[in-house]
mmCIF file of C-alpha atoms in Angstrom:
data_model
loop_
_atom_site.group_PDB
_atom_site.id
_atom_site.type_symbol
_atom_site.label_atom_id
_atom_site.label_comp_id
_atom_site.label_asym_id
_atom_site.label_seq_id
_atom_site.Cartn_x
_atom_site.Cartn_y
_atom_site.Cartn_z
ATOM 1 C CA MET K 1 72.903 155.292 53.206
ATOM 2 C CA GLN K 2 69.398 156.116 54.395
ATOM 3 C CA LYS K 3 68.680 159.835 54.478
ATOM 4 C CA GLY K 4 65.822 161.895 55.821
ATOM 5 C CA TYR K 5 64.884 165.537 55.482
ATOM 6 C CA ASN K 6 63.070 167.643 58.058
ATOM 7 C CA ILE K 7 61.737 171.082 57.187
ATOM 8 C CA LYS K 8 61.424 173.741 59.840
ATOM 9 C CA VAL K 9 59.190 176.728 59.135
ATOM 10 C CA TYR K 10 59.613 180.229 60.585
ATOM 11 C CA ASN K 11 58.014 183.589 59.879
ATOM 12 C CA LEU K 12 60.061 186.590 58.750
ATOM 13 C CA ALA K 13 60.369 187.752 62.349
ATOM 14 C CA GLY K 14 62.153 184.489 63.175
ATOM 15 C CA THR K 15 59.322 182.922 65.161
ATOM 16 C CA PHE K 16 59.100 179.143 64.831
ATOM 17 C CA GLN K 17 55.911 177.982 63.072
ATOM 18 C CA ALA K 18 56.050 174.239 62.368
ATOM 19 C CA VAL K 19 58.084 171.128 61.534
ATOM 20 C CA LEU K 20 57.199 169.305 58.332
ATOM 21 C CA SER K 21 58.091 165.626 58.624
ATOM 22 C CA PRO K 22 59.987 163.654 55.950
ATOM 23 C CA SER K 23 56.867 161.615 55.151
ATOM 24 C CA ILE K 24 55.102 164.535 53.447
ATOM 25 C CA ILE K 25 57.935 165.314 50.997
ATOM 26 C CA MET K 26 56.774 163.897 47.656
ATOM 27 C CA THR K 27 59.833 164.896 45.614
ATOM 28 C CA GLY K 28 63.581 164.890 46.050
ATOM 29 C CA VAL K 29 65.491 167.782 47.603
ATOM 30 C CA SER K 30 67.417 169.573 44.854
ATOM 31 C CA PHE K 31 68.951 173.046 44.644
ATOM 32 C CA SER K 32 72.017 174.859 43.343
ATOM 33 C CA GLU K 33 74.620 176.923 45.155
ATOM 34 C CA THR K 34 77.055 179.299 43.470
ATOM 35 C CA ILE K 35 80.136 181.231 44.439
ATOM 36 C CA ASN K 36 79.658 185.038 44.503
ATOM 37 C CA GLY K 37 75.995 184.548 45.290
ATOM 38 C CA GLY K 38 74.161 181.982 47.344
ATOM 39 C CA GLN K 39 71.731 179.102 47.156
ATOM 40 C CA GLY K 40 69.249 178.838 44.307
ATOM 41 C CA GLU K 41 65.614 177.832 44.035
ATOM 42 C CA LEU K 42 64.216 174.813 45.860
ATOM 43 C CA VAL K 43 60.915 173.326 44.645
ATOM 44 C CA LEU K 44 59.091 171.017 47.039
ATOM 45 C CA LYS K 45 55.933 169.023 46.458
ATOM 46 C CA LEU K 46 54.330 168.395 49.845
ATOM 47 C CA LYS K 47 51.517 166.050 50.814
ATOM 48 C CA LEU K 48 49.470 168.632 52.695
ATOM 49 C CA PRO K 49 45.744 169.467 52.579
ATOM 50 C CA PHE K 50 44.559 171.963 49.976
ATOM 51 C CA ASN K 51 43.692 174.501 52.683
ATOM 52 C CA THR K 52 46.729 173.928 54.904
ATOM 53 C CA THR K 53 48.037 176.797 56.985
ATOM 54 C CA SER K 54 51.234 174.947 57.940
ATOM 55 C CA ILE K 55 53.169 176.994 55.433
ATOM 56 C CA ALA K 56 52.611 180.443 53.959
ATOM 57 C CA TYR K 57 54.058 182.950 51.516
ATOM 58 C CA ASN K 58 57.160 184.672 52.953
ATOM 59 C CA ASN K 59 57.798 181.889 55.451
ATOM 60 C CA VAL K 60 61.455 181.063 56.036
ATOM 61 C CA ILE K 61 62.277 177.434 55.231
ATOM 62 C CA LYS K 62 65.210 175.610 56.814
ATOM 63 C CA VAL K 63 65.973 172.126 55.489
ATOM 64 C CA PHE K 64 67.847 169.640 57.688
ATOM 65 C CA GLU K 65 69.354 166.366 56.476
ATOM 66 C CA SER K 66 70.051 163.402 58.742
ATOM 67 C CA ASP K 67 71.425 159.945 58.002
ATOM 68 C CA THR K 68 72.963 156.900 59.659
ATOM 69 C CA GLU K 69 76.367 158.593 60.023
ATOM 70 C CA ASN K 70 75.478 162.229 60.725
ATOM 71 C CA ALA K 71 73.310 164.102 63.179
ATOM 72 C CA PRO K 72 70.729 166.477 61.648
ATOM 73 C CA ARG K 73 72.469 169.370 59.888
ATOM 74 C CA GLN K 74 71.095 172.367 58.088
ATOM 75 C CA ILE K 75 71.682 172.259 54.327
ATOM 76 C CA TYR K 76 69.381 175.005 52.996
ATOM 77 C CA THR K 77 67.726 178.272 54.011
ATOM 78 C CA GLY K 78 65.233 180.151 51.865
ATOM 79 C CA ILE K 79 62.029 182.160 51.676
ATOM 80 C CA VAL K 80 58.746 180.876 50.229
ATOM 81 C CA GLY K 81 58.026 182.931 47.114
ATOM 82 C CA ASN K 82 55.159 180.949 45.605
ATOM 83 C CA ILE K 83 52.574 178.413 46.777
ATOM 84 C CA ARG K 84 50.566 176.277 44.361
ATOM 85 C CA ARG K 85 47.625 174.338 45.790
ATOM 86 C CA VAL K 86 46.419 171.302 43.818
ATOM 87 C CA ASN K 87 43.376 169.022 44.065
ATOM 88 C CA GLU K 88 43.800 166.287 41.475
ATOM 89 C CA ASN K 89 41.551 163.212 41.293
ATOM 90 C CA SER K 90 40.628 163.724 44.954
ATOM 91 C CA SER K 91 44.292 163.833 45.891
ATOM 92 C CA GLU K 92 45.553 167.065 47.452
ATOM 93 C CA TYR K 93 49.037 168.501 47.704
ATOM 94 C CA ILE K 94 50.847 171.812 47.610
ATOM 95 C CA GLU K 95 53.932 172.816 45.675
ATOM 96 C CA ILE K 96 56.158 175.544 47.059
ATOM 97 C CA ARG K 97 58.946 177.463 45.347
ATOM 98 C CA VAL K 98 61.592 178.642 47.777
ATOM 99 C CA LEU K 99 64.223 181.258 46.949
ATOM 100 C CA GLY K 100 67.654 181.019 48.574
ATOM 101 C CA ILE K 101 68.008 183.399 51.507
ATOM 102 C CA ALA K 102 70.496 185.601 49.623
ATOM 103 C CA SER K 103 67.584 186.750 47.439
ATOM 104 C CA ALA K 104 66.168 188.619 50.452
ATOM 105 C CA LEU K 105 68.979 191.149 49.973
ATOM 106 C CA SER K 106 67.113 192.350 46.855
ATOM 107 C CA LEU K 107 64.055 193.438 48.838
ATOM 108 C CA PHE K 108 65.228 196.990 49.564
ATOM 109 C CA TYR K 109 67.982 199.554 49.006
ATOM 110 C CA TYR K 110 71.161 199.973 51.006
ATOM 111 C CA TYR K 111 70.881 203.094 53.178
ATOM 112 C CA SER K 112 73.605 204.802 55.204
ATOM 113 C CA GLY K 113 72.288 208.214 56.165
ATOM 114 C CA ALA K 114 71.157 208.556 52.550
ATOM 115 C CA TYR K 115 70.505 206.336 49.546
ATOM 116 C CA ALA K 116 73.339 208.019 47.588
ATOM 117 C CA PHE K 117 76.650 208.240 49.461
ATOM 118 C CA ASN K 118 80.351 207.398 49.354
ATOM 119 C CA ALA K 119 81.957 204.743 51.543
ATOM 120 C CA SER K 120 85.696 204.562 52.196
ATOM 121 C CA ALA K 121 86.520 201.378 54.100
ATOM 122 C CA SER K 122 87.838 197.854 53.635
ATOM 123 C CA GLN K 123 85.614 195.472 51.682
ATOM 124 C CA ASP K 124 84.854 193.366 54.746
ATOM 125 C CA THR K 125 83.810 196.442 56.758
ATOM 126 C CA THR K 126 81.406 197.603 54.053
ATOM 127 C CA MET K 127 79.975 194.121 53.494
ATOM 128 C CA LYS K 128 79.325 193.664 57.207
ATOM 129 C CA ALA K 129 77.691 197.100 57.313
ATOM 130 C CA ILE K 130 75.316 195.980 54.534
ATOM 131 C CA ILE K 131 74.367 192.858 56.503
ATOM 132 C CA ASP K 132 73.922 194.971 59.654
ATOM 133 C CA TYR K 133 71.588 197.339 57.820
ATOM 134 C CA PHE K 134 69.618 194.430 56.333
ATOM 135 C CA SER K 135 69.262 192.986 59.837
ATOM 136 C CA THR K 136 67.583 196.177 61.083
ATOM 137 C CA LYS K 137 64.677 195.314 58.743
ATOM 138 C CA TYR K 138 64.749 191.509 58.961
ATOM 139 C CA PRO K 139 66.471 190.458 62.203
ATOM 140 C CA GLY K 140 67.997 186.998 62.446
ATOM 141 C CA LEU K 141 67.957 186.008 58.767
ATOM 142 C CA LEU K 142 71.559 186.864 57.852
ATOM 143 C CA SER K 143 74.722 187.142 59.912
ATOM 144 C CA TYR K 144 78.527 186.908 59.852
ATOM 145 C CA SER K 145 81.320 186.004 62.252
ATOM 146 C CA GLY K 146 84.959 186.853 62.851
ATOM 147 C CA THR K 147 86.064 183.872 60.765
ATOM 148 C CA SER K 148 83.360 183.966 58.079
ATOM 149 C CA VAL K 149 84.435 187.413 56.835
ATOM 150 C CA GLU K 150 88.167 188.012 56.439
ATOM 151 C CA ALA K 151 89.917 191.391 56.294
ATOM 152 C CA GLY K 152 90.136 192.913 52.813
ATOM 153 C CA SER K 153 91.672 196.076 51.332
ATOM 154 C CA SER K 154 90.554 199.669 51.737
ATOM 155 C CA VAL K 155 88.402 200.871 48.825
ATOM 156 C CA ASN K 156 86.365 203.992 48.069
ATOM 157 C CA LEU K 157 82.982 203.279 46.502
ATOM 158 C CA ALA K 158 79.932 205.316 45.524
ATOM 159 C CA PHE K 159 76.478 203.893 46.225
ATOM 160 C CA SER K 160 73.328 205.331 44.662
ATOM 161 C CA TYR K 161 70.038 203.528 45.223
ATOM 162 C CA ASP K 162 71.746 200.133 45.164
ATOM 163 C CA LYS K 163 69.742 197.182 46.455
ATOM 164 C CA CYS K 164 71.553 195.502 49.339
ATOM 165 C CA LEU K 165 72.471 192.549 47.094
ATOM 166 C CA ASP K 166 73.874 194.859 44.399
ATOM 167 C CA ALA K 167 75.811 196.836 47.017
ATOM 168 C CA LEU K 168 77.331 193.587 48.289
ATOM 169 C CA LYS K 169 78.303 192.540 44.754
ATOM 170 C CA LYS K 170 79.748 195.976 43.972
ATOM 171 C CA THR K 171 81.936 195.855 47.069
ATOM 172 C CA ALA K 172 83.188 192.306 46.503
ATOM 173 C CA ASP K 173 83.740 192.982 42.794
ATOM 174 C CA THR K 174 86.634 195.321 43.603
ATOM 175 C CA SER K 175 88.743 192.245 44.367
ATOM 176 C CA PRO K 176 88.198 189.466 41.762
ATOM 177 C CA GLU K 177 90.686 187.202 43.554
ATOM 178 C CA TRP K 178 88.311 186.937 46.508
ATOM 179 C CA TRP K 179 84.923 185.258 46.661
ATOM 180 C CA TRP K 180 81.748 185.652 48.705
ATOM 181 C CA SER K 181 78.579 183.711 49.397
ATOM 182 C CA ILE K 182 75.540 183.579 51.660
ATOM 183 C CA ASP K 183 75.834 180.012 52.891
ATOM 184 C CA ASN K 184 73.330 177.314 53.840
ATOM 185 C CA THR K 185 72.694 178.844 57.279
ATOM 186 C CA GLY K 186 72.460 182.470 56.130
ATOM 187 C CA VAL K 187 76.036 183.380 57.092
ATOM 188 C CA LEU K 188 78.058 185.744 54.886
ATOM 189 C CA GLN K 189 81.325 184.174 53.734
ATOM 190 C CA TYR K 190 84.104 186.388 52.284
ATOM 191 C CA HIS K 191 87.534 184.867 51.630
ATOM 192 C CA PRO K 192 90.501 184.904 49.231
ATOM 193 C CA ILE K 193 90.240 182.270 46.506
ATOM 194 C CA THR K 194 93.304 180.566 47.981
ATOM 195 C CA GLY K 195 90.985 179.342 50.717
ATOM 196 C CA SER K 196 92.610 180.708 53.853
ATOM 197 C CA ILE K 197 90.339 180.188 56.895
ATOM 198 C CA TYR K 198 87.655 178.465 54.798
ATOM 199 C CA ALA K 199 90.032 175.947 53.180
ATOM 200 C CA THR K 200 88.433 172.483 53.228
ATOM 201 C CA THR K 201 89.528 169.834 50.741
ATOM 202 C CA HIS K 202 87.423 166.886 49.587
ATOM 203 C CA LYS K 203 89.191 163.848 48.123
ATOM 204 C CA VAL K 204 87.156 161.607 45.829
ATOM 205 C CA LYS K 205 88.040 158.649 43.596
ATOM 206 C CA VAL K 206 86.911 158.005 40.027
ATOM 207 C CA GLY K 207 85.007 154.721 39.931
ATOM 208 C CA VAL K 208 84.102 154.951 43.602
ATOM 209 C CA GLU K 209 82.568 158.282 44.647
ATOM 210 C CA VAL K 210 82.876 159.891 41.192
ATOM 211 C CA ASP K 211 80.631 158.725 38.327
ATOM 212 C CA GLN K 212 81.665 161.260 35.681
ATOM 213 C CA VAL K 213 84.306 163.940 34.995
ATOM 214 C CA THR K 214 84.252 166.403 32.094
ATOM 215 C CA VAL K 215 86.900 169.058 31.391
ATOM 216 C CA GLU K 216 86.397 172.074 29.154
ATOM 217 C CA GLU K 217 89.378 174.298 28.364
ATOM 218 C CA ASN K 218 88.540 177.805 27.185
ATOM 219 C CA GLY K 219 90.731 180.761 26.275
ATOM 220 C CA GLU K 220 87.960 182.958 24.860
ATOM 221 C CA LYS K 221 87.744 185.220 27.900
ATOM 222 C CA ILE K 222 91.443 185.938 28.408
ATOM 223 C CA VAL K 223 92.152 189.608 29.211
ATOM 224 C CA ASN K 224 95.757 190.845 29.347
ATOM 225 C CA LYS K 225 95.125 194.584 29.012
ATOM 226 C CA TYR K 226 92.457 196.000 31.303
ATOM 227 C CA MET K 227 91.461 199.668 31.117
ATOM 228 C CA LEU K 228 89.339 200.740 34.075
ATOM 229 C CA LYS K 229 87.738 204.188 34.086
ATOM 230 C CA TYR K 230 87.152 205.561 37.570
ATOM 231 C CA ASN K 231 85.903 208.898 38.897
ATOM 232 C CA GLY K 232 89.010 210.949 38.111
ATOM 233 C CA GLY K 233 90.846 209.070 35.390
ATOM 234 C CA THR K 234 91.620 205.694 33.826
ATOM 235 C CA TYR K 235 93.847 202.982 35.274
ATOM 236 C CA THR K 236 95.443 200.492 32.858
ATOM 237 C CA GLN K 237 97.059 197.200 33.785
ATOM 238 C CA THR K 238 98.701 194.716 31.421
ATOM 239 C CA ASP K 239 100.425 191.332 31.539
ATOM 240 C CA ALA K 240 103.356 190.975 29.139
ATOM 241 C CA THR K 241 103.671 187.190 29.358
ATOM 242 C CA SER K 242 100.010 186.624 28.539
ATOM 243 C CA THR K 243 100.247 189.098 25.650
ATOM 244 C CA THR K 244 103.221 187.195 24.200
ATOM 245 C CA ASP K 245 101.529 183.813 24.644
ATOM 246 C CA ASN K 246 97.992 184.720 23.581
ATOM 247 C CA GLY K 247 98.209 187.971 21.630
ATOM 248 C CA LEU K 248 96.640 191.220 22.798
ATOM 249 C CA ARG K 249 93.270 190.782 24.576
ATOM 250 C CA GLU K 250 91.802 194.105 25.738
ATOM 251 C CA LEU K 251 88.861 195.065 27.915
ATOM 252 C CA TYR K 252 87.563 198.522 28.841
ATOM 253 C CA SER K 253 85.238 199.030 31.793
ATOM 254 C CA ASP K 254 83.578 202.301 32.838
ATOM 255 C CA GLU K 255 83.067 202.251 36.597
ATOM 256 C CA SER K 256 83.291 206.001 37.180
ATOM 257 C CA SER K 257 79.894 205.949 38.856
ATOM 258 C CA SER K 258 81.065 203.585 41.602
ATOM 259 C CA ILE K 259 84.888 203.743 41.992
ATOM 260 C CA ASN K 260 86.085 207.070 43.367
ATOM 261 C CA ASN K 261 89.892 206.982 43.386
ATOM 262 C CA VAL K 262 92.945 205.486 41.714
ATOM 263 C CA GLY K 263 93.751 203.328 44.749
ATOM 264 C CA THR K 264 90.493 201.388 44.441
ATOM 265 C CA ALA K 265 90.886 201.212 40.646
ATOM 266 C CA THR K 266 94.402 199.802 41.091
ATOM 267 C CA ILE K 267 93.220 197.105 43.498
ATOM 268 C CA LYS K 268 90.504 195.971 41.103
ATOM 269 C CA GLY K 269 92.568 196.337 37.921
ATOM 270 C CA ASP K 270 95.532 194.357 39.222
ATOM 271 C CA ALA K 271 93.305 191.622 40.618
ATOM 272 C CA TYR K 272 91.264 191.435 37.412
ATOM 273 C CA ILE K 273 94.355 190.888 35.244
ATOM 274 C CA SER K 274 95.704 188.299 37.678
ATOM 275 C CA ALA K 275 92.407 186.390 37.546
ATOM 276 C CA ASN K 276 91.858 186.586 33.753
ATOM 277 C CA LYS K 277 95.281 186.617 32.049
ATOM 278 C CA ASN K 278 95.282 182.860 31.408
ATOM 279 C CA SER K 279 92.867 180.363 29.882
ATOM 280 C CA LYS K 280 90.322 178.667 32.141
ATOM 281 C CA ARG K 281 89.400 175.086 32.824
ATOM 282 C CA LYS K 282 85.791 174.279 33.617
ATOM 283 C CA ILE K 283 85.639 170.907 35.317
ATOM 284 C CA THR K 284 82.329 169.220 36.100
ATOM 285 C CA ILE K 285 82.398 166.323 38.557
ATOM 286 C CA GLU K 286 79.414 164.113 39.304
ATOM 287 C CA ILE K 287 79.703 162.729 42.840
ATOM 288 C CA ASN K 288 77.419 159.908 43.956
ATOM 289 C CA SER K 289 75.941 159.105 47.357
ATOM 290 C CA LYS K 290 78.937 157.023 48.415
ATOM 291 C CA TYR K 291 80.420 160.384 49.394
ATOM 292 C CA ASP K 292 78.999 162.725 52.009
ATOM 293 C CA ILE K 293 77.612 165.151 49.426
ATOM 294 C CA GLU K 294 75.908 167.354 52.029
ATOM 295 C CA SER K 295 79.354 168.322 53.318
ATOM 296 C CA VAL K 296 80.387 169.781 49.942
ATOM 297 C CA ARG K 297 80.049 173.575 49.761
ATOM 298 C CA VAL K 298 81.095 176.287 47.323
ATOM 299 C CA GLY K 299 84.468 177.755 48.239
ATOM 300 C CA HIS K 300 85.740 174.343 49.341
ATOM 301 C CA PHE K 301 88.458 172.542 47.377
ATOM 302 C CA ILE K 302 88.397 169.166 45.681
ATOM 303 C CA THR K 303 90.984 166.621 44.543
ATOM 304 C CA VAL K 304 90.055 163.795 42.169
ATOM 305 C CA GLN K 305 92.053 160.583 42.456
ATOM 306 C CA ASN K 306 92.398 157.554 40.121
ATOM 307 C CA LEU K 307 92.542 159.864 37.081
ATOM 308 C CA GLU K 308 95.507 160.396 34.727
ATOM 309 C CA TYR K 309 94.778 164.117 34.604
ATOM 310 C CA SER K 310 95.582 166.553 37.377
ATOM 311 C CA ILE K 311 92.553 167.782 39.307
ATOM 312 C CA SER K 312 94.159 168.730 42.570
ATOM 313 C CA ASN K 313 92.968 171.201 45.176
ATOM 314 C CA LEU K 314 90.698 173.103 42.798
ATOM 315 C CA GLN K 315 87.997 175.411 44.165
ATOM 316 C CA ILE K 316 84.335 174.431 43.933
ATOM 317 C CA ARG K 317 82.455 177.302 42.322
ATOM 318 C CA LYS K 318 79.006 175.737 41.853
#
């Protein structure tokens, strides 16, 4: 399948600057994307003059892929953090390092009437408030919708000079059985790990779309007794079955500076035990270009066929 990549360039205010054609891209397009975070670094080597002004530090980069079966679709959004200009043997090019758009949330602190304050609301309400505040400084970069952020539980959290990204993590961390991400278009996603609204399943076959599968089973991080200190006391949750099967595995966490009541501590403690009481499987799947790899996103689910080992409807985390 023939693929092409167009790069659209905007300034931080959202004003369109330029389109960089596929012919100037001297390297492949490669980046990571992780659950409970966003897209990683993208490094591009571009055949542009040494003194080009087509692209600048702090420009917003949007990468679009198109092929014989799909119309152009956005696969990456980031901010230019570094530009390297090279003149080598009379040949000129520039190399840019682009940080995934989620990194912009680390530019300044979350403010709600003060930098140190308490917030009592559902996780989704607080997370949307963080995006709303970010958007007062950088309009149009990040957003959410009624289906991208699902309703969570009411929690009471303390914020004190937390960067917007840290505030987002702190809020989502109260429910380990949910996940969040800033996706390829800059939209906040927040969903239960069961998938719910965001549930999309990819089916791939070993020997066809799948070149390699590795499975690592690990019980080193099992926790079946979790002691969570909050502002006012300590909440303890255990799992008897896991203790019988694996022996006692304890963990103590002091979150008295951020969790203000036993209700919030209970939500996090119960969810933490549920998520960590059993051993984990880390499965790495290498999918080739016979599959529509641009359609694969974190939070989606995947089933591997033609394999005498069950990999069915498992969530993609990276």
